[in-house]
Coordinates of C-alpha atoms in Angstrom, one line a residue:
M1 CA 25.6 33.2 -19.9
D2 CA 22.8 32.3 -22.2
A3 CA 19.6 30.3 -21.5
T4 CA 21.1 27.1 -22.9
S5 CA 24.2 27.4 -20.6
Y6 CA 22.0 27.9 -17.6
R7 CA 19.8 24.9 -18.6
D8 CA 22.9 22.7 -19.0
L9 CA 24.4 23.9 -15.7
T10 CA 21.1 23.3 -13.9
E11 CA 20.8 19.7 -15.2
R12 CA 24.4 19.0 -14.1
L13 CA 23.9 20.5 -10.7
K14 CA 20.7 18.4 -10.2
S15 CA 22.7 15.3 -10.9
Y16 CA 24.7 16.1 -7.7
G17 CA 21.4 16.2 -5.8
L18 CA 21.5 20.0 -5.4
S19 CA 18.3 22.1 -5.4
I20 CA 18.2 24.8 -8.0
M21 CA 15.8 27.8 -8.2
A22 CA 16.0 30.2 -11.1
K23 CA 15.6 33.9 -10.2
R24 CA 15.7 36.8 -12.6
T25 CA 19.4 37.2 -13.1
H26 CA 20.8 34.3 -11.2
L27 CA 20.5 30.7 -10.0
Y28 CA 20.1 29.9 -6.4
V29 CA 21.8 26.6 -5.7
A30 CA 21.4 24.7 -2.3
N31 CA 22.4 21.5 -0.7
T32 CA 19.2 19.8 0.2
L33 CA 20.8 18.4 3.4
S34 CA 21.7 21.8 4.9
A35 CA 20.0 25.1 4.4
S36 CA 23.2 26.9 5.2
L37 CA 25.0 25.4 2.2
A38 CA 23.6 27.6 -0.5
E39 CA 24.9 30.1 -3.0
A40 CA 23.5 32.6 -5.6
I41 CA 25.3 32.2 -9.0
F42 CA 25.5 35.1 -11.4
S43 CA 26.9 35.4 -14.9
Q44 CA 29.4 38.2 -15.4
G45 CA 31.2 38.5 -18.6
G46 CA 30.8 34.8 -19.5
R47 CA 32.0 33.7 -16.0
C48 CA 29.9 32.1 -13.3
T49 CA 30.5 34.0 -10.0
T50 CA 29.0 33.7 -6.6
A51 CA 27.3 36.5 -4.7
W52 CA 30.6 36.9 -2.8
G53 CA 32.5 37.4 -6.1
Y54 CA 34.2 34.0 -6.3
E55 CA 34.6 32.7 -9.8
R56 CA 33.4 29.1 -10.2
G57 CA 33.5 28.6 -13.9
E58 CA 32.9 29.9 -17.4
R59 CA 30.5 29.5 -20.3
G60 CA 31.2 26.4 -22.2
D61 CA 32.5 24.4 -19.2
E62 CA 29.2 23.7 -17.4
T63 CA 30.5 20.2 -16.3
G64 CA 33.5 21.7 -14.6
T65 CA 31.4 24.6 -13.1
A66 CA 28.9 22.1 -11.7
R67 CA 31.6 20.0 -10.2
R68 CA 33.2 23.0 -8.5
L69 CA 29.9 24.2 -7.2
A70 CA 28.9 20.8 -6.0
Y71 CA 32.2 20.5 -4.1
W72 CA 31.8 24.1 -2.7
L73 CA 28.3 23.2 -1.4
G74 CA 29.3 19.8 0.1
A75 CA 27.4 17.6 -2.4
P76 CA 28.0 13.9 -1.7
P77 CA 31.1 12.6 -3.5
G78 CA 30.7 9.8 -6.0
V79 CA 27.8 11.5 -7.9
T80 CA 28.9 12.8 -11.3
A81 CA 27.5 15.2 -13.7

């Protein structure tokens, strides 16, 4: 995933009220209401995967990826990217 894709994904995740911290090779995404609802997101072969290996999206579909991550992390419904 290139810098533009990460930037787009970050903006879409923020619209769900999620906290994002960029690390060297990944994004750390967390629900601000619960510290236990957090995930590290990596790019592997154009796919967004979690630290546990779950695929959550692909390059070019940042909106869908953000929606799936927001659901996964319990972001409030009704907020859209």
